[in-house]
Amino acid sequence: MTTRLDALKQHSLVVADTGDLEAIRRYRPQDATTNPSLLLKAFDLPGYQALIDEELAAVMAEAGDLQARVERAVDRLAVAKGAEITRLVPGRVSTEVAAKLSFDTAASVRKAHELVELYERRGVGRERVLIKLASTWEGIRAAERLEREGINCNLTLLFSDAQAQACFDAGVFLISPFVGRVTDWYKKETGKEYAPDEDPGVEFVRGVCERAGRGGYDTVVMGASFRTSGQVLALAGCHRLTISPALLEELASQEGDVEPRVTFPAPGERPAALPEPTFRWQHNQDAMANDKLAEGIRRFAEDQEQLERRIAARLE
């Protein structure tokens, strides 16, 4: 009998929402990711100490003040980990631009160039990398510029239809609309529990997929931030699904078929591209999206700052 994980892979490309190399080896995803939150978790794991020591030693030998070296160390660690991941997956590794740059288009583009250069020094071409940016207006504009240069992007922290449409307009390679965080907000607001087919996060991502199909956009839609395997299975048929090791394990332990639950309609007439004022107004009108985007940026920034403090303590 086929496991539900293998059955799911017949309808959607599975991405590992982890930088854990052992989990990646076990579940054989198409793509994987690395970010400051995952690096922070790896900082105390025995299996990563040699890599960390090597990268920090290289940074200590470089010129510059402590903060500049700390920021370079974060980038070097992310790329070193990402390069290892590319040896385990057939697809791509997403690597994140610092959350504190979420409202600075030019700085985000510069950071993306630096990350791509670090990958290329390690023999990993840009075609194996996705630059991960927050779906702010500035992040989307950075992605638009990078896509024109042949640097593909993954737009994350996506909670509103306005964000999705702006990414489609910009020709972004991949977007990651969130499921679990959307549902978290509605559960807190209403006190209700939701079955998978009534789940606000699931409904949101299905709506993004429908928008992508009707507009005939090439952008890949990757459902993200799952809380339950039921949410995952309710989005079978979405282009890609990025799933945590715990839920991958759950799906791999279950036997059964998986039916596609998401369809992409035939293309129709594309809507006009959203100008900035319209984007900001439409996003502003979605209280959930406003709350979760701001919260997500803060959380990513906090993890980056904590990682930088840990690195600084080792470099001093």
PDB file of C-alpha atoms in Angstrom:
ATOM      1  CA  MET A   1       0.000   0.000   0.000  1.00  0.00           C
ATOM      2  CA  THR A   2       1.254   3.484  -0.869  1.00  0.00           C
ATOM      3  CA  THR A   3       1.901   5.940   1.934  1.00  0.00           C
ATOM      4  CA  ARG A   4       0.002   9.195   1.915  1.00  0.00           C
ATOM      5  CA  LEU A   5       3.273  11.067   1.503  1.00  0.00           C
ATOM      6  CA  ASP A   6       4.106   9.152  -1.679  1.00  0.00           C
ATOM      7  CA  ALA A   7       0.522   9.552  -2.876  1.00  0.00           C
ATOM      8  CA  LEU A   8       0.668  13.294  -2.208  1.00  0.00           C
ATOM      9  CA  LYS A   9       3.803  13.519  -4.342  1.00  0.00           C
ATOM     10  CA  GLN A  10       1.740  12.396  -7.327  1.00  0.00           C
ATOM     11  CA  HIS A  11      -0.192  15.679  -7.174  1.00  0.00           C
ATOM     12  CA  SER A  12       2.169  18.271  -5.643  1.00  0.00           C
ATOM     13  CA  LEU A  13       5.927  18.714  -5.403  1.00  0.00           C
ATOM     14  CA  VAL A  14       6.892  18.262  -1.767  1.00  0.00           C
ATOM     15  CA  VAL A  15       9.368  20.694  -0.213  1.00  0.00           C
ATOM     16  CA  ALA A  16      10.954  20.128   3.201  1.00  0.00           C
ATOM     17  CA  ASP A  17      10.294  23.051   5.534  1.00  0.00           C
ATOM     18  CA  THR A  18      13.556  22.383   7.320  1.00  0.00           C
ATOM     19  CA  GLY A  19      17.308  22.681   6.987  1.00  0.00           C
ATOM     20  CA  ASP A  20      17.839  19.422   8.887  1.00  0.00           C
ATOM     21  CA  LEU A  21      20.002  17.313   6.596  1.00  0.00           C
ATOM     22  CA  GLU A  22      18.886  14.020   8.132  1.00  0.00           C
ATOM     23  CA  ALA A  23      15.224  14.867   7.592  1.00  0.00           C
ATOM     24  CA  ILE A  24      15.975  15.841   3.993  1.00  0.00           C
ATOM     25  CA  ARG A  25      17.773  12.545   3.382  1.00  0.00           C
ATOM     26  CA  ARG A  26      14.852  10.624   4.857  1.00  0.00           C
ATOM     27  CA  TYR A  27      11.922  12.257   3.080  1.00  0.00           C
ATOM     28  CA  ARG A  28      13.560  13.013  -0.286  1.00  0.00           C
ATOM     29  CA  PRO A  29      11.806  16.341  -1.004  1.00  0.00           C
ATOM     30  CA  GLN A  30      12.147  18.245  -4.251  1.00  0.00           C
ATOM     31  CA  ASP A  31      13.384  21.434  -2.580  1.00  0.00           C
ATOM     32  CA  ALA A  32      14.363  22.602   0.909  1.00  0.00           C
ATOM     33  CA  THR A  33      15.119  25.819   2.744  1.00  0.00           C
ATOM     34  CA  THR A  34      17.403  27.568   5.161  1.00  0.00           C
ATOM     35  CA  ASN A  35      16.773  30.715   7.201  1.00  0.00           C
ATOM     36  CA  PRO A  36      17.985  32.364  10.426  1.00  0.00           C
ATOM     37  CA  SER A  37      15.373  30.519  12.493  1.00  0.00           C
ATOM     38  CA  LEU A  38      16.607  27.153  11.226  1.00  0.00           C
ATOM     39  CA  LEU A  39      20.256  28.180  11.597  1.00  0.00           C
ATOM     40  CA  LEU A  40      19.560  29.204  15.176  1.00  0.00           C
ATOM     41  CA  LYS A  41      18.137  25.744  15.918  1.00  0.00           C
ATOM     42  CA  ALA A  42      21.198  24.120  14.334  1.00  0.00           C
ATOM     43  CA  PHE A  43      23.646  26.245  16.320  1.00  0.00           C
ATOM     44  CA  ASP A  44      23.637  23.834  19.271  1.00  0.00           C
ATOM     45  CA  LEU A  45      23.396  20.557  17.363  1.00  0.00           C
ATOM     46  CA  PRO A  46      26.608  18.463  17.431  1.00  0.00           C
ATOM     47  CA  GLY A  47      26.389  17.560  13.756  1.00  0.00           C
ATOM     48  CA  TYR A  48      26.773  21.174  12.645  1.00  0.00           C
ATOM     49  CA  GLN A  49      29.671  22.322  14.832  1.00  0.00           C
ATOM     50  CA  ALA A  50      32.395  21.601  12.275  1.00  0.00           C
ATOM     51  CA  LEU A  51      30.594  23.649   9.628  1.00  0.00           C
ATOM     52  CA  ILE A  52      29.972  26.499  12.078  1.00  0.00           C
ATOM     53  CA  ASP A  53      33.572  26.509  13.299  1.00  0.00           C
ATOM     54  CA  GLU A  54      34.911  26.563   9.735  1.00  0.00           C
ATOM     55  CA  GLU A  55      32.754  29.487   8.649  1.00  0.00           C
ATOM     56  CA  LEU A  56      33.380  31.530  11.799  1.00  0.00           C
ATOM     57  CA  ALA A  57      37.128  30.974  11.492  1.00  0.00           C
ATOM     58  CA  ALA A  58      37.004  32.333   7.934  1.00  0.00           C
ATOM     59  CA  VAL A  59      35.082  35.414   9.078  1.00  0.00           C
ATOM     60  CA  MET A  60      37.474  36.063  11.968  1.00  0.00           C
ATOM     61  CA  ALA A  61      40.294  36.351   9.457  1.00  0.00           C
ATOM     62  CA  GLU A  62      38.456  39.047   7.491  1.00  0.00           C
ATOM     63  CA  ALA A  63      38.697  42.785   7.989  1.00  0.00           C
ATOM     64  CA  GLY A  64      35.850  44.898   9.331  1.00  0.00           C
ATOM     65  CA  ASP A  65      34.168  45.743  12.582  1.00  0.00           C
ATOM     66  CA  LEU A  66      32.417  43.108  14.671  1.00  0.00           C
ATOM     67  CA  GLN A  67      28.881  43.817  13.383  1.00  0.00           C
ATOM     68  CA  ALA A  68      29.972  43.659   9.753  1.00  0.00           C
ATOM     69  CA  ARG A  69      31.725  40.346  10.363  1.00  0.00           C
ATOM     70  CA  VAL A  70      28.714  38.985  12.246  1.00  0.00           C
ATOM     71  CA  GLU A  71      26.415  39.806   9.322  1.00  0.00           C
ATOM     72  CA  ARG A  72      28.847  38.153   6.896  1.00  0.00           C
ATOM     73  CA  ALA A  73      28.964  35.112   9.167  1.00  0.00           C
ATOM     74  CA  VAL A  74      25.170  34.753   9.010  1.00  0.00           C
ATOM     75  CA  ASP A  75      25.313  34.821   5.218  1.00  0.00           C
ATOM     76  CA  ARG A  76      28.215  32.387   5.060  1.00  0.00           C
ATOM     77  CA  LEU A  77      26.478  29.940   7.394  1.00  0.00           C
ATOM     78  CA  ALA A  78      23.239  30.137   5.423  1.00  0.00           C
ATOM     79  CA  VAL A  79      25.037  29.508   2.135  1.00  0.00           C
ATOM     80  CA  ALA A  80      27.257  26.751   3.560  1.00  0.00           C
ATOM     81  CA  LYS A  81      24.163  24.976   4.851  1.00  0.00           C
ATOM     82  CA  GLY A  82      22.302  25.648   1.615  1.00  0.00           C
ATOM     83  CA  ALA A  83      25.161  24.255  -0.471  1.00  0.00           C
ATOM     84  CA  GLU A  84      25.010  21.022   1.525  1.00  0.00           C
ATOM     85  CA  ILE A  85      21.263  20.846   0.944  1.00  0.00           C
ATOM     86  CA  THR A  86      21.714  21.162  -2.828  1.00  0.00           C
ATOM     87  CA  ARG A  87      23.678  17.913  -2.733  1.00  0.00           C
ATOM     88  CA  LEU A  88      20.627  16.158  -1.262  1.00  0.00           C
ATOM     89  CA  VAL A  89      17.704  17.589  -3.257  1.00  0.00           C
ATOM     90  CA  PRO A  90      17.207  17.610  -7.022  1.00  0.00           C
ATOM     91  CA  GLY A  91      15.669  21.077  -6.967  1.00  0.00           C
ATOM     92  CA  ARG A  92      16.442  24.301  -5.175  1.00  0.00           C
ATOM     93  CA  VAL A  93      17.258  25.728  -1.779  1.00  0.00           C
ATOM     94  CA  SER A  94      15.556  28.908  -0.569  1.00  0.00           C
ATOM     95  CA  THR A  95      17.850  31.337   1.235  1.00  0.00           C
ATOM     96  CA  GLU A  96      16.477  34.312   3.092  1.00  0.00           C
ATOM     97  CA  VAL A  97      17.285  38.011   2.873  1.00  0.00           C
ATOM     98  CA  ALA A  98      17.366  39.502   6.389  1.00  0.00           C
ATOM     99  CA  ALA A  99      13.930  40.568   7.594  1.00  0.00           C
ATOM    100  CA  LYS A 100      15.235  43.994   8.601  1.00  0.00           C
ATOM    101  CA  LEU A 101      15.624  44.735   4.868  1.00  0.00           C
ATOM    102  CA  SER A 102      11.941  44.026   4.152  1.00  0.00           C
ATOM    103  CA  PHE A 103      11.177  47.692   3.432  1.00  0.00           C
ATOM    104  CA  ASP A 104      14.363  48.522   1.480  1.00  0.00           C
ATOM    105  CA  THR A 105      14.306  47.462  -2.163  1.00  0.00           C
ATOM    106  CA  ALA A 106      17.876  48.464  -3.034  1.00  0.00           C
ATOM    107  CA  ALA A 107      19.377  46.826   0.067  1.00  0.00           C
ATOM    108  CA  SER A 108      17.407  43.634  -0.593  1.00  0.00           C
ATOM    109  CA  VAL A 109      18.748  43.479  -4.152  1.00  0.00           C
ATOM    110  CA  ARG A 110      22.320  44.005  -2.920  1.00  0.00           C
ATOM    111  CA  LYS A 111      21.947  41.262  -0.311  1.00  0.00           C
ATOM    112  CA  ALA A 112      20.543  38.886  -2.915  1.00  0.00           C
ATOM    113  CA  HIS A 113      23.551  39.529  -5.139  1.00  0.00           C
ATOM    114  CA  GLU A 114      25.881  38.813  -2.217  1.00  0.00           C
ATOM    115  CA  LEU A 115      24.140  35.521  -1.439  1.00  0.00           C
ATOM    116  CA  VAL A 116      24.206  34.400  -5.064  1.00  0.00           C
ATOM    117  CA  GLU A 117      27.915  35.257  -5.278  1.00  0.00           C
ATOM    118  CA  LEU A 118      28.625  33.202  -2.142  1.00  0.00           C
ATOM    119  CA  TYR A 119      26.774  30.252  -3.657  1.00  0.00           C
ATOM    120  CA  GLU A 120      28.647  30.560  -6.927  1.00  0.00           C
ATOM    121  CA  ARG A 121      31.977  30.531  -5.065  1.00  0.00           C
ATOM    122  CA  ARG A 122      30.904  27.152  -3.695  1.00  0.00           C
ATOM    123  CA  GLY A 123      30.055  25.865  -7.145  1.00  0.00           C
ATOM    124  CA  VAL A 124      26.276  26.228  -6.741  1.00  0.00           C
ATOM    125  CA  GLY A 125      24.722  28.057  -9.674  1.00  0.00           C
ATOM    126  CA  ARG A 126      21.910  30.553  -9.305  1.00  0.00           C
ATOM    127  CA  GLU A 127      19.564  28.092 -11.004  1.00  0.00           C
ATOM    128  CA  ARG A 128      19.684  26.003  -7.789  1.00  0.00           C
ATOM    129  CA  VAL A 129      18.847  28.931  -5.481  1.00  0.00           C
ATOM    130  CA  LEU A 130      15.697  30.844  -4.605  1.00  0.00           C
ATOM    131  CA  ILE A 131      16.163  34.188  -2.871  1.00  0.00           C
ATOM    132  CA  LYS A 132      13.534  34.449  -0.148  1.00  0.00           C
ATOM    133  CA  LEU A 133      11.970  37.869   0.445  1.00  0.00           C
ATOM    134  CA  ALA A 134       9.042  39.129   2.503  1.00  0.00           C
ATOM    135  CA  SER A 135       5.983  40.007   0.395  1.00  0.00           C
ATOM    136  CA  THR A 136       6.079  43.729   1.164  1.00  0.00           C
ATOM    137  CA  TRP A 137       5.714  46.197  -1.680  1.00  0.00           C
ATOM    138  CA  GLU A 138       9.482  46.800  -1.452  1.00  0.00           C
ATOM    139  CA  GLY A 139      10.269  43.080  -1.353  1.00  0.00           C
ATOM    140  CA  ILE A 140       8.121  42.466  -4.421  1.00  0.00           C
ATOM    141  CA  ARG A 141       9.874  45.274  -6.297  1.00  0.00           C
ATOM    142  CA  ALA A 142      13.249  43.773  -5.357  1.00  0.00           C
ATOM    143  CA  ALA A 143      12.074  40.397  -6.662  1.00  0.00           C
ATOM    144  CA  GLU A 144      10.915  41.993  -9.920  1.00  0.00           C
ATOM    145  CA  ARG A 145      14.422  43.387 -10.501  1.00  0.00           C
ATOM    146  CA  LEU A 146      16.124  40.140  -9.532  1.00  0.00           C
ATOM    147  CA  GLU A 147      13.881  38.052 -11.789  1.00  0.00           C
ATOM    148  CA  ARG A 148      14.890  40.233 -14.742  1.00  0.00           C
ATOM    149  CA  GLU A 149      18.509  39.407 -13.905  1.00  0.00           C
ATOM    150  CA  GLY A 150      17.846  35.666 -13.885  1.00  0.00           C
ATOM    151  CA  ILE A 151      17.801  35.371 -10.073  1.00  0.00           C
ATOM    152  CA  ASN A 152      14.633  33.548  -9.069  1.00  0.00           C
ATOM    153  CA  CYS A 153      12.794  34.465  -5.880  1.00  0.00           C
ATOM    154  CA  ASN A 154      10.493  32.953  -3.257  1.00  0.00           C
ATOM    155  CA  LEU A 155       8.122  35.553  -1.810  1.00  0.00           C
ATOM    156  CA  THR A 156       7.154  34.574   1.725  1.00  0.00           C
ATOM    157  CA  LEU A 157       4.902  35.912   4.490  1.00  0.00           C
ATOM    158  CA  LEU A 158       2.084  36.143   1.965  1.00  0.00           C
ATOM    159  CA  PHE A 159      -1.350  36.582   3.572  1.00  0.00           C
ATOM    160  CA  SER A 160      -3.482  38.716   1.241  1.00  0.00           C
ATOM    161  CA  ASP A 161      -4.897  38.632  -2.268  1.00  0.00           C
ATOM    162  CA  ALA A 162      -3.190  41.976  -2.902  1.00  0.00           C
ATOM    163  CA  GLN A 163       0.211  40.476  -2.097  1.00  0.00           C
ATOM    164  CA  ALA A 164      -0.469  37.508  -4.384  1.00  0.00           C
ATOM    165  CA  GLN A 165      -1.622  39.708  -7.277  1.00  0.00           C
ATOM    166  CA  ALA A 166       1.376  42.038  -6.945  1.00  0.00           C
ATOM    167  CA  CYS A 167       3.702  39.018  -7.067  1.00  0.00           C
ATOM    168  CA  PHE A 168       1.953  37.717 -10.182  1.00  0.00           C
ATOM    169  CA  ASP A 169       2.245  41.170 -11.770  1.00  0.00           C
ATOM    170  CA  ALA A 170       5.985  41.220 -10.977  1.00  0.00           C
ATOM    171  CA  GLY A 171       6.651  37.838 -12.589  1.00  0.00           C
ATOM    172  CA  VAL A 172       7.923  36.291  -9.364  1.00  0.00           C
ATOM    173  CA  PHE A 173       9.098  32.676  -9.738  1.00  0.00           C
ATOM    174  CA  LEU A 174       7.434  31.323  -6.570  1.00  0.00           C
ATOM    175  CA  ILE A 175       5.153  32.530  -3.802  1.00  0.00           C
ATOM    176  CA  SER A 176       4.523  30.951  -0.388  1.00  0.00           C
ATOM    177  CA  PRO A 177       0.991  31.788   0.796  1.00  0.00           C
ATOM    178  CA  PHE A 178       0.632  30.770   4.438  1.00  0.00           C
ATOM    179  CA  VAL A 179      -1.993  28.399   5.779  1.00  0.00           C
ATOM    180  CA  GLY A 180      -1.469  27.820   9.495  1.00  0.00           C
ATOM    181  CA  ARG A 181      -0.813  31.417  10.498  1.00  0.00           C
ATOM    182  CA  VAL A 182      -3.955  32.539   8.669  1.00  0.00           C
ATOM    183  CA  THR A 183      -6.001  29.928  10.513  1.00  0.00           C
ATOM    184  CA  ASP A 184      -4.337  30.827  13.833  1.00  0.00           C
ATOM    185  CA  TRP A 185      -5.586  34.401  13.457  1.00  0.00           C
ATOM    186  CA  TYR A 186      -9.166  33.384  12.676  1.00  0.00           C
ATOM    187  CA  LYS A 187      -9.282  30.830  15.486  1.00  0.00           C
ATOM    188  CA  LYS A 188      -8.150  33.497  17.924  1.00  0.00           C
ATOM    189  CA  GLU A 189     -10.677  36.000  16.596  1.00  0.00           C
ATOM    190  CA  THR A 190     -13.663  33.653  16.459  1.00  0.00           C
ATOM    191  CA  GLY A 191     -12.867  30.922  18.989  1.00  0.00           C
ATOM    192  CA  LYS A 192     -13.894  28.366  16.351  1.00  0.00           C
ATOM    193  CA  GLU A 193     -12.221  25.161  15.205  1.00  0.00           C
ATOM    194  CA  TYR A 194     -12.241  24.492  11.479  1.00  0.00           C
ATOM    195  CA  ALA A 195     -12.495  21.307   9.436  1.00  0.00           C
ATOM    196  CA  PRO A 196      -9.908  21.202   6.612  1.00  0.00           C
ATOM    197  CA  ASP A 197     -12.354  22.133   3.849  1.00  0.00           C
ATOM    198  CA  GLU A 198     -13.645  25.105   5.879  1.00  0.00           C
ATOM    199  CA  ASP A 199     -10.209  26.121   7.115  1.00  0.00           C
ATOM    200  CA  PRO A 200      -9.577  29.845   6.402  1.00  0.00           C
ATOM    201  CA  GLY A 201      -5.922  29.183   5.548  1.00  0.00           C
ATOM    202  CA  VAL A 202      -6.809  26.392   3.150  1.00  0.00           C
ATOM    203  CA  GLU A 203      -9.509  28.550   1.530  1.00  0.00           C
ATOM    204  CA  PHE A 204      -7.024  31.408   1.150  1.00  0.00           C
ATOM    205  CA  VAL A 205      -4.435  29.267  -0.650  1.00  0.00           C
ATOM    206  CA  ARG A 206      -7.097  27.695  -2.868  1.00  0.00           C
ATOM    207  CA  GLY A 207      -8.141  31.215  -3.820  1.00  0.00           C
ATOM    208  CA  VAL A 208      -4.549  32.126  -4.688  1.00  0.00           C
ATOM    209  CA  CYS A 209      -4.313  29.037  -6.905  1.00  0.00           C
ATOM    210  CA  GLU A 210      -7.546  29.997  -8.654  1.00  0.00           C
ATOM    211  CA  ARG A 211      -6.220  33.536  -9.204  1.00  0.00           C
ATOM    212  CA  ALA A 212      -2.987  32.113 -10.648  1.00  0.00           C
ATOM    213  CA  GLY A 213      -4.884  29.867 -13.054  1.00  0.00           C
ATOM    214  CA  ARG A 214      -7.364  32.473 -14.244  1.00  0.00           C
ATOM    215  CA  GLY A 215      -4.589  34.954 -14.923  1.00  0.00           C
ATOM    216  CA  GLY A 216      -2.429  32.388 -16.711  1.00  0.00           C
ATOM    217  CA  TYR A 217       0.540  33.325 -14.547  1.00  0.00           C
ATOM    218  CA  ASP A 218       3.708  31.221 -14.543  1.00  0.00           C
ATOM    219  CA  THR A 219       4.346  31.863 -10.848  1.00  0.00           C
ATOM    220  CA  VAL A 220       4.598  28.682  -8.765  1.00  0.00           C
ATOM    221  CA  VAL A 221       2.204  28.581  -5.778  1.00  0.00           C
ATOM    222  CA  MET A 222       3.642  26.787  -2.744  1.00  0.00           C
ATOM    223  CA  GLY A 223       1.370  26.329   0.267  1.00  0.00           C
ATOM    224  CA  ALA A 224       3.294  26.909   3.510  1.00  0.00           C
ATOM    225  CA  SER A 225       2.958  27.062   7.294  1.00  0.00           C
ATOM    226  CA  PHE A 226       0.885  23.953   7.932  1.00  0.00           C
ATOM    227  CA  ARG A 227      -0.412  23.015  11.364  1.00  0.00           C
ATOM    228  CA  THR A 228      -2.020  19.661  10.538  1.00  0.00           C
ATOM    229  CA  SER A 229      -1.777  16.910   7.942  1.00  0.00           C
ATOM    230  CA  GLY A 230      -5.439  17.586   7.176  1.00  0.00           C
ATOM    231  CA  GLN A 231      -4.506  21.065   5.947  1.00  0.00           C
ATOM    232  CA  VAL A 232      -1.778  19.555   3.790  1.00  0.00           C
ATOM    233  CA  LEU A 233      -4.056  16.969   2.200  1.00  0.00           C
ATOM    234  CA  ALA A 234      -6.755  19.596   1.609  1.00  0.00           C
ATOM    235  CA  LEU A 235      -4.274  21.375  -0.687  1.00  0.00           C
ATOM    236  CA  ALA A 236      -3.178  18.346  -2.706  1.00  0.00           C
ATOM    237  CA  GLY A 237      -2.813  19.584  -6.263  1.00  0.00           C
ATOM    238  CA  CYS A 238      -1.255  22.928  -5.329  1.00  0.00           C
ATOM    239  CA  HIS A 239       1.976  23.276  -7.321  1.00  0.00           C
ATOM    240  CA  ARG A 240       4.182  22.747  -4.254  1.00  0.00           C
ATOM    241  CA  LEU A 241       3.700  22.213  -0.537  1.00  0.00           C
ATOM    242  CA  THR A 242       6.408  22.953   2.024  1.00  0.00           C
ATOM    243  CA  ILE A 243       5.938  20.643   4.991  1.00  0.00           C
ATOM    244  CA  SER A 244       7.648  20.317   8.386  1.00  0.00           C
ATOM    245  CA  PRO A 245       9.460  17.064   9.331  1.00  0.00           C
ATOM    246  CA  ALA A 246       6.809  16.229  11.934  1.00  0.00           C
ATOM    247  CA  LEU A 247       4.025  16.338   9.339  1.00  0.00           C
ATOM    248  CA  LEU A 248       6.183  14.564   6.753  1.00  0.00           C
ATOM    249  CA  GLU A 249       6.651  11.778   9.289  1.00  0.00           C
ATOM    250  CA  GLU A 250       2.910  11.646   9.963  1.00  0.00           C
ATOM    251  CA  LEU A 251       2.077  11.397   6.262  1.00  0.00           C
ATOM    252  CA  ALA A 252       4.818   8.817   5.682  1.00  0.00           C
ATOM    253  CA  SER A 253       3.360   6.629   8.450  1.00  0.00           C
ATOM    254  CA  GLN A 254      -0.159   6.635   6.981  1.00  0.00           C
ATOM    255  CA  GLU A 255      -1.327   4.403   4.167  1.00  0.00           C
ATOM    256  CA  GLY A 256      -3.938   5.474   1.675  1.00  0.00           C
ATOM    257  CA  ASP A 257      -4.675   7.340  -1.517  1.00  0.00           C
ATOM    258  CA  VAL A 258      -4.710  11.114  -1.878  1.00  0.00           C
ATOM    259  CA  GLU A 259      -7.099  12.857  -4.226  1.00  0.00           C
ATOM    260  CA  PRO A 260      -6.308  16.275  -5.735  1.00  0.00           C
ATOM    261  CA  ARG A 261      -8.243  19.012  -3.949  1.00  0.00           C
ATOM    262  CA  VAL A 262      -6.915  22.045  -5.815  1.00  0.00           C
ATOM    263  CA  THR A 263      -7.428  22.823  -9.473  1.00  0.00           C
ATOM    264  CA  PHE A 264      -6.109  25.633 -11.613  1.00  0.00           C
ATOM    265  CA  PRO A 265      -8.829  26.948 -13.950  1.00  0.00           C
ATOM    266  CA  ALA A 266      -8.206  27.741 -17.593  1.00  0.00           C
ATOM    267  CA  PRO A 267      -6.709  31.186 -18.206  1.00  0.00           C
ATOM    268  CA  GLY A 268      -9.014  34.087 -18.861  1.00  0.00           C
ATOM    269  CA  GLU A 269      -8.436  37.815 -19.069  1.00  0.00           C
ATOM    270  CA  ARG A 270      -5.724  39.109 -16.737  1.00  0.00           C
ATOM    271  CA  PRO A 271      -6.613  41.940 -14.376  1.00  0.00           C
ATOM    272  CA  ALA A 272      -4.717  45.223 -14.622  1.00  0.00           C
ATOM    273  CA  ALA A 273      -1.517  45.350 -12.605  1.00  0.00           C
ATOM    274  CA  LEU A 274      -1.941  46.772  -9.102  1.00  0.00           C
ATOM    275  CA  PRO A 275      -0.398  50.228  -8.639  1.00  0.00           C
ATOM    276  CA  GLU A 276       1.253  50.867  -5.282  1.00  0.00           C
ATOM    277  CA  PRO A 277      -1.590  52.907  -3.703  1.00  0.00           C
ATOM    278  CA  THR A 278      -4.146  50.227  -4.620  1.00  0.00           C
ATOM    279  CA  PHE A 279      -1.885  47.463  -3.301  1.00  0.00           C
ATOM    280  CA  ARG A 280      -1.402  49.243   0.004  1.00  0.00           C
ATOM    281  CA  TRP A 281      -5.097  50.038   0.372  1.00  0.00           C
ATOM    282  CA  GLN A 282      -6.290  46.524  -0.435  1.00  0.00           C
ATOM    283  CA  HIS A 283      -3.722  44.938   1.873  1.00  0.00           C
ATOM    284  CA  ASN A 284      -4.588  47.461   4.597  1.00  0.00           C
ATOM    285  CA  GLN A 285      -8.257  46.439   4.408  1.00  0.00           C
ATOM    286  CA  ASP A 286      -7.374  42.858   5.369  1.00  0.00           C
ATOM    287  CA  ALA A 287      -6.858  42.987   9.148  1.00  0.00           C
ATOM    288  CA  MET A 288      -5.522  39.431   9.311  1.00  0.00           C
ATOM    289  CA  ALA A 289      -2.953  40.020   6.579  1.00  0.00           C
ATOM    290  CA  ASN A 290      -1.773  43.255   8.175  1.00  0.00           C
ATOM    291  CA  ASP A 291      -1.336  41.634  11.566  1.00  0.00           C
ATOM    292  CA  LYS A 292       0.379  38.485  10.326  1.00  0.00           C
ATOM    293  CA  LEU A 293       2.770  40.203   7.906  1.00  0.00           C
ATOM    294  CA  ALA A 294       4.003  42.593  10.595  1.00  0.00           C
ATOM    295  CA  GLU A 295       4.233  39.801  13.162  1.00  0.00           C
ATOM    296  CA  GLY A 296       6.090  37.519  10.744  1.00  0.00           C
ATOM    297  CA  ILE A 297       8.704  40.149   9.915  1.00  0.00           C
ATOM    298  CA  ARG A 298       9.232  40.846  13.620  1.00  0.00           C
ATOM    299  CA  ARG A 299       9.643  37.156  14.404  1.00  0.00           C
ATOM    300  CA  PHE A 300      12.140  36.574  11.619  1.00  0.00           C
ATOM    301  CA  ALA A 301      14.063  39.685  12.707  1.00  0.00           C
ATOM    302  CA  GLU A 302      14.137  38.497  16.322  1.00  0.00           C
ATOM    303  CA  ASP A 303      15.579  35.139  15.299  1.00  0.00           C
ATOM    304  CA  GLN A 304      18.175  36.892  13.124  1.00  0.00           C
ATOM    305  CA  GLU A 305      19.167  39.142  16.022  1.00  0.00           C
ATOM    306  CA  GLN A 306      19.453  36.185  18.385  1.00  0.00           C
ATOM    307  CA  LEU A 307      21.585  34.316  15.849  1.00  0.00           C
ATOM    308  CA  GLU A 308      23.798  37.386  15.443  1.00  0.00           C
ATOM    309  CA  ARG A 309      24.262  37.608  19.234  1.00  0.00           C
ATOM    310  CA  ARG A 310      25.290  33.954  19.359  1.00  0.00           C
ATOM    311  CA  ILE A 311      27.774  34.477  16.545  1.00  0.00           C
ATOM    312  CA  ALA A 312      29.155  37.675  18.097  1.00  0.00           C
ATOM    313  CA  ALA A 313      29.833  35.828  21.329  1.00  0.00           C
ATOM    314  CA  ARG A 314      31.883  33.257  19.404  1.00  0.00           C
ATOM    315  CA  LEU A 315      33.790  35.897  17.415  1.00  0.00           C
ATOM    316  CA  GLU A 316      34.739  38.143  20.348  1.00  0.00           C
TER     317      GLU A 316
END
